[in-house]
Coordinates of C-alpha atoms in Angstrom, one line a residue:
M1 CA -8.9 14.3 23.1
S2 CA -6.8 14.3 19.9
L3 CA -4.2 17.0 19.2
Y4 CA -5.3 16.8 15.6
A5 CA -8.4 18.0 13.8
G6 CA -8.4 15.1 11.4
M7 CA -6.4 12.9 9.1
F8 CA -6.2 12.2 5.3
F9 CA -5.3 8.6 4.2
C10 CA -4.1 8.6 0.6
D11 CA -3.2 5.8 -1.8
V12 CA -0.2 6.5 -4.0
D13 CA -0.4 4.8 -7.5
G14 CA -3.5 6.0 -9.3
T15 CA -4.3 8.5 -6.6
I16 CA -1.5 10.8 -5.5
L17 CA 0.4 9.6 -8.6
P18 CA -2.0 9.5 -11.6
H19 CA -1.1 6.5 -13.7
G20 CA 2.0 7.3 -15.8
Q21 CA 3.2 10.0 -13.4
R22 CA 6.4 9.2 -11.6
E23 CA 7.0 12.2 -9.3
V24 CA 4.7 13.7 -6.7
S25 CA 3.6 17.2 -7.6
S26 CA 4.7 20.2 -5.7
D27 CA 1.0 21.0 -5.2
F28 CA 0.7 17.9 -3.0
F29 CA 3.7 18.8 -0.9
S30 CA 2.2 22.3 -0.4
L31 CA -1.1 20.7 0.6
V32 CA 0.6 18.6 3.3
H33 CA 2.2 21.8 4.7
E34 CA -1.1 23.7 4.6
A35 CA -3.0 20.9 6.2
K36 CA -0.4 20.6 9.0
K37 CA -0.9 24.3 9.8
K38 CA -4.6 23.6 10.3
G39 CA -4.0 20.6 12.5
Y40 CA -4.4 17.8 10.0
L41 CA -2.1 14.8 9.4
F42 CA -1.5 12.9 6.2
C43 CA -1.0 9.1 5.9
I44 CA 0.6 7.7 2.8
S45 CA -1.2 4.4 2.5
S46 CA 0.2 2.1 -0.1
G47 CA 0.8 -1.5 -1.1
R48 CA 4.4 -0.5 -1.9
F49 CA 7.5 -1.6 0.0
H50 CA 8.4 1.2 2.4
L51 CA 11.8 1.9 0.8
S52 CA 10.1 2.7 -2.5
L53 CA 7.8 5.2 -0.8
L54 CA 10.4 7.3 1.2
P55 CA 12.2 8.8 -1.9
L56 CA 8.9 9.9 -3.4
F57 CA 7.9 11.9 -0.3
E58 CA 11.4 13.1 0.8
Q59 CA 10.1 16.7 1.1
V60 CA 7.6 15.7 3.7
K61 CA 9.0 12.5 5.1
D62 CA 8.9 13.8 8.7
E63 CA 5.4 15.2 8.4
V64 CA 3.5 12.2 7.2
V65 CA 2.7 8.7 8.4
F66 CA 3.8 5.9 6.0
S67 CA 1.5 2.9 6.0
A68 CA 3.5 0.5 3.6
S69 CA 2.7 -3.0 2.4
N70 CA -1.0 -2.4 2.8
G71 CA -0.6 -1.5 6.4
C72 CA 1.8 -4.2 7.4
R73 CA 4.5 -1.6 8.3
I74 CA 3.6 1.8 9.7
L75 CA 6.3 4.4 10.1
Y76 CA 6.3 7.9 11.5
Q77 CA 9.4 10.2 11.6
G78 CA 11.7 7.3 10.9
Q79 CA 10.3 5.0 13.7
E80 CA 7.8 2.1 13.7
L81 CA 4.6 3.6 14.9
L82 CA 2.8 0.3 15.5
P83 CA 3.8 -3.4 15.6
N84 CA 4.3 -5.0 12.1
H85 CA 1.9 -7.5 10.6
T86 CA 3.7 -10.6 9.2
I87 CA 2.9 -13.8 7.3
Q88 CA 3.7 -17.0 9.1
T89 CA 6.9 -18.5 7.7
S90 CA 5.3 -21.8 6.7
D91 CA 2.6 -20.0 4.9
A92 CA 5.0 -17.6 3.2
R93 CA 7.0 -20.6 1.9
Q94 CA 3.8 -22.3 0.6
I95 CA 2.5 -19.1 -1.0
T96 CA 5.8 -18.6 -2.8
N97 CA 5.7 -22.2 -4.1
D98 CA 2.1 -21.9 -5.2
L99 CA 2.7 -18.6 -7.1
L100 CA 5.7 -20.1 -8.9
S101 CA 3.8 -23.2 -9.9
L102 CA 1.0 -21.1 -11.2
G103 CA 3.3 -19.0 -13.4
A104 CA 3.4 -15.8 -11.3
I105 CA 6.5 -14.0 -9.9
P106 CA 6.3 -13.8 -6.1
L107 CA 7.7 -10.7 -4.5
L108 CA 8.1 -11.1 -0.8
S109 CA 8.1 -7.7 1.0
G110 CA 10.1 -7.8 4.3
K111 CA 11.5 -5.3 6.7
K112 CA 14.9 -5.3 5.1
A113 CA 14.2 -5.9 1.4
I114 CA 12.0 -7.3 -1.3
H115 CA 12.9 -11.0 -1.8
L116 CA 12.7 -12.5 -5.3
P117 CA 13.2 -16.2 -6.1
F118 CA 16.3 -16.7 -8.2
S119 CA 14.3 -19.0 -10.5
A120 CA 12.2 -15.9 -11.5
L121 CA 15.1 -13.9 -12.8
E122 CA 14.6 -15.2 -16.3
Q123 CA 11.2 -13.5 -16.5
E124 CA 11.6 -10.1 -18.0
K125 CA 9.4 -8.2 -15.5
S126 CA 11.5 -9.2 -12.5
K127 CA 14.5 -7.3 -13.8
G128 CA 12.8 -4.0 -13.1
Y129 CA 12.4 -4.9 -9.5
L130 CA 16.1 -5.8 -9.2
S131 CA 17.1 -2.4 -10.6
K132 CA 15.4 -0.6 -7.7
G133 CA 18.3 -1.5 -5.4
F134 CA 16.3 -2.9 -2.5
T135 CA 15.6 -6.4 -4.0
Q136 CA 17.5 -9.5 -3.0
T137 CA 17.3 -12.9 -4.7
F138 CA 17.2 -16.3 -2.9
D139 CA 17.6 -19.9 -4.0
A140 CA 16.0 -21.6 -1.1
F141 CA 13.4 -20.0 1.2
S142 CA 15.6 -20.7 4.2
D143 CA 18.1 -18.2 2.8
I144 CA 15.7 -15.3 3.7
D145 CA 16.8 -13.7 6.9
D146 CA 13.8 -11.3 7.3
E147 CA 10.2 -11.0 8.4
I148 CA 7.8 -11.4 5.5
L149 CA 5.1 -8.8 5.6
Q150 CA 3.2 -9.4 2.4
I151 CA 3.6 -11.3 -0.9
T152 CA 2.8 -9.8 -4.3
G153 CA 2.0 -12.0 -7.2
V154 CA 3.2 -10.4 -10.5
C155 CA 1.1 -12.0 -13.4
R156 CA 2.3 -11.4 -16.9
Q157 CA -0.6 -13.5 -18.1
N158 CA -3.6 -15.5 -16.7
K159 CA -4.0 -13.1 -13.8
A160 CA -7.7 -13.8 -13.3
A161 CA -7.1 -17.6 -13.0
I162 CA -4.0 -17.2 -10.7
L163 CA -5.9 -14.7 -8.5
N164 CA -8.9 -16.9 -8.3
Q165 CA -6.9 -19.9 -7.3
S166 CA -5.0 -17.9 -4.7
R167 CA -8.2 -16.7 -3.2
K168 CA -9.5 -20.3 -2.9
T169 CA -6.4 -21.3 -1.1
W170 CA -5.6 -18.3 1.1
A171 CA -8.6 -15.9 1.4
A172 CA -9.7 -17.6 4.6
R173 CA -6.5 -16.5 6.4
Y174 CA -5.2 -13.5 4.4
H175 CA -6.4 -10.6 2.4
V176 CA -6.0 -11.3 -1.3
V177 CA -6.6 -8.2 -3.3
T178 CA -5.7 -6.7 -6.7
T179 CA -3.3 -3.7 -6.7
G180 CA -2.7 -3.2 -10.4
K181 CA -3.2 -4.5 -13.9
E182 CA -0.7 -7.3 -13.4
L183 CA -0.5 -7.4 -9.6
F184 CA -2.3 -8.7 -6.5
D185 CA -1.2 -8.9 -2.9
I186 CA -1.6 -11.5 -0.2
C187 CA -1.4 -9.7 3.1
P188 CA -2.1 -10.4 6.8
T189 CA -3.9 -7.0 7.3
S190 CA -5.7 -4.4 5.2
K191 CA -5.6 -0.7 4.6
G192 CA -8.9 -0.4 6.4
E193 CA -7.5 -2.1 9.6
S194 CA -4.4 0.2 9.5
L195 CA -6.6 3.3 9.1
L196 CA -8.5 2.3 12.3
A197 CA -5.2 1.5 14.2
I198 CA -3.5 4.8 13.1
S199 CA -6.6 6.8 13.9
S200 CA -6.8 5.2 17.4
Y201 CA -3.1 5.9 18.0
F202 CA -3.6 9.6 17.4
G203 CA -6.9 9.7 19.2
L204 CA -9.0 10.6 16.2
S205 CA -12.6 9.8 15.8
R206 CA -13.7 8.0 12.6
Q207 CA -15.8 11.0 11.5
N208 CA -12.6 13.1 11.2
T209 CA -10.8 10.7 8.8
Y210 CA -10.9 10.9 5.0
A211 CA -9.5 8.3 2.5
F212 CA -8.7 8.4 -1.2
G213 CA -8.0 5.4 -3.4
D214 CA -8.5 3.8 -6.7
D215 CA -8.1 0.0 -6.5
E216 CA -9.5 -3.1 -4.8
N217 CA -7.0 -2.9 -1.9
D218 CA -8.2 0.6 -1.1
I219 CA -11.9 -0.4 -0.6
P220 CA -11.5 -1.4 3.1
M221 CA -9.8 1.9 3.7
L222 CA -12.5 3.9 2.0
G223 CA -15.1 2.1 4.0
A224 CA -13.3 2.5 7.3
A225 CA -12.9 6.3 6.9
G226 CA -15.5 8.8 7.9
K227 CA -15.6 9.8 4.3
G228 CA -14.2 7.7 1.4
Y229 CA -13.4 9.0 -2.0
L230 CA -12.9 6.7 -5.0
M231 CA -10.9 8.2 -7.8
G232 CA -12.7 8.8 -11.1
T233 CA -10.1 6.7 -12.9
A234 CA -10.9 3.6 -10.9
H235 CA -12.1 0.4 -12.7
E236 CA -15.7 0.4 -13.5
T237 CA -16.4 -2.6 -11.4
L238 CA -15.4 -0.6 -8.3
K239 CA -17.7 2.3 -9.1
A240 CA -20.7 0.3 -7.9
Q241 CA -19.3 0.9 -4.4
E242 CA -21.1 3.8 -2.7
F243 CA -18.3 6.3 -2.5
E244 CA -18.1 9.8 -3.7
H245 CA -16.0 10.1 -6.9
C246 CA -12.9 12.3 -6.8
H247 CA -11.0 13.7 -9.8
D248 CA -8.6 16.0 -7.9
V249 CA -7.1 15.0 -4.6
V250 CA -5.5 18.4 -3.9
G251 CA -8.7 20.3 -4.7
T252 CA -10.9 18.0 -2.6
V253 CA -8.7 18.2 0.4
N254 CA -8.4 21.9 0.1
A255 CA -12.2 22.1 0.1
I256 CA -12.3 20.0 3.3
L257 CA -9.8 22.2 5.0
L258 CA -11.9 25.3 4.2
Q259 CA -15.0 23.8 5.8

């Protein structure tokens, strides 16, 4: 029997952080504390690299589970909760070359850093990733001394064509999902699989799990949860999915806690 009454799995960008907002609200931190008192855990489930998540949630970093890189790396109280999911080295090398040839910037998320090909430095968007302080450049793929968890394609143009080609090549072996206007991820696991693994670790039944998200990479998580909520700001193409729409994460979770 679980020590917890239930668990909330929340996407970050577009969900906890409405588009354009850079800091997590104090209301959300208060919600995490209140939920904990009532026996509920929170999981921060994001496609982001783990080191970009930790500063956002500094106030509750020891109270929440972090499921980073779409579930490839799961951390709790500073420790790896479950084994990492990784991309085979030969595949990671080929995916990197494929994305470069298609005109996309490949960002390789590892355990230690985000790895960016030096050849992509001239592309303006890549400079923003370098400024974050956890990005390293490489000339040859063999220079990378790290496990590769997922690869993100940054597409300044022709995203649809690049995404379509990447799915044709890799969707049989990896999850290939959009995560933003210019971004898509190639990943060995999904947010849905990580929800099931984390729930099992804490002994929670599916019916006591709730998930919130707004993009394609969130759909497996919403479907795996006992109750999935799609944010009202999600793209219209996703709203055909049979999930309840949510316009206020804090208010919705508070209502659940009061049940």
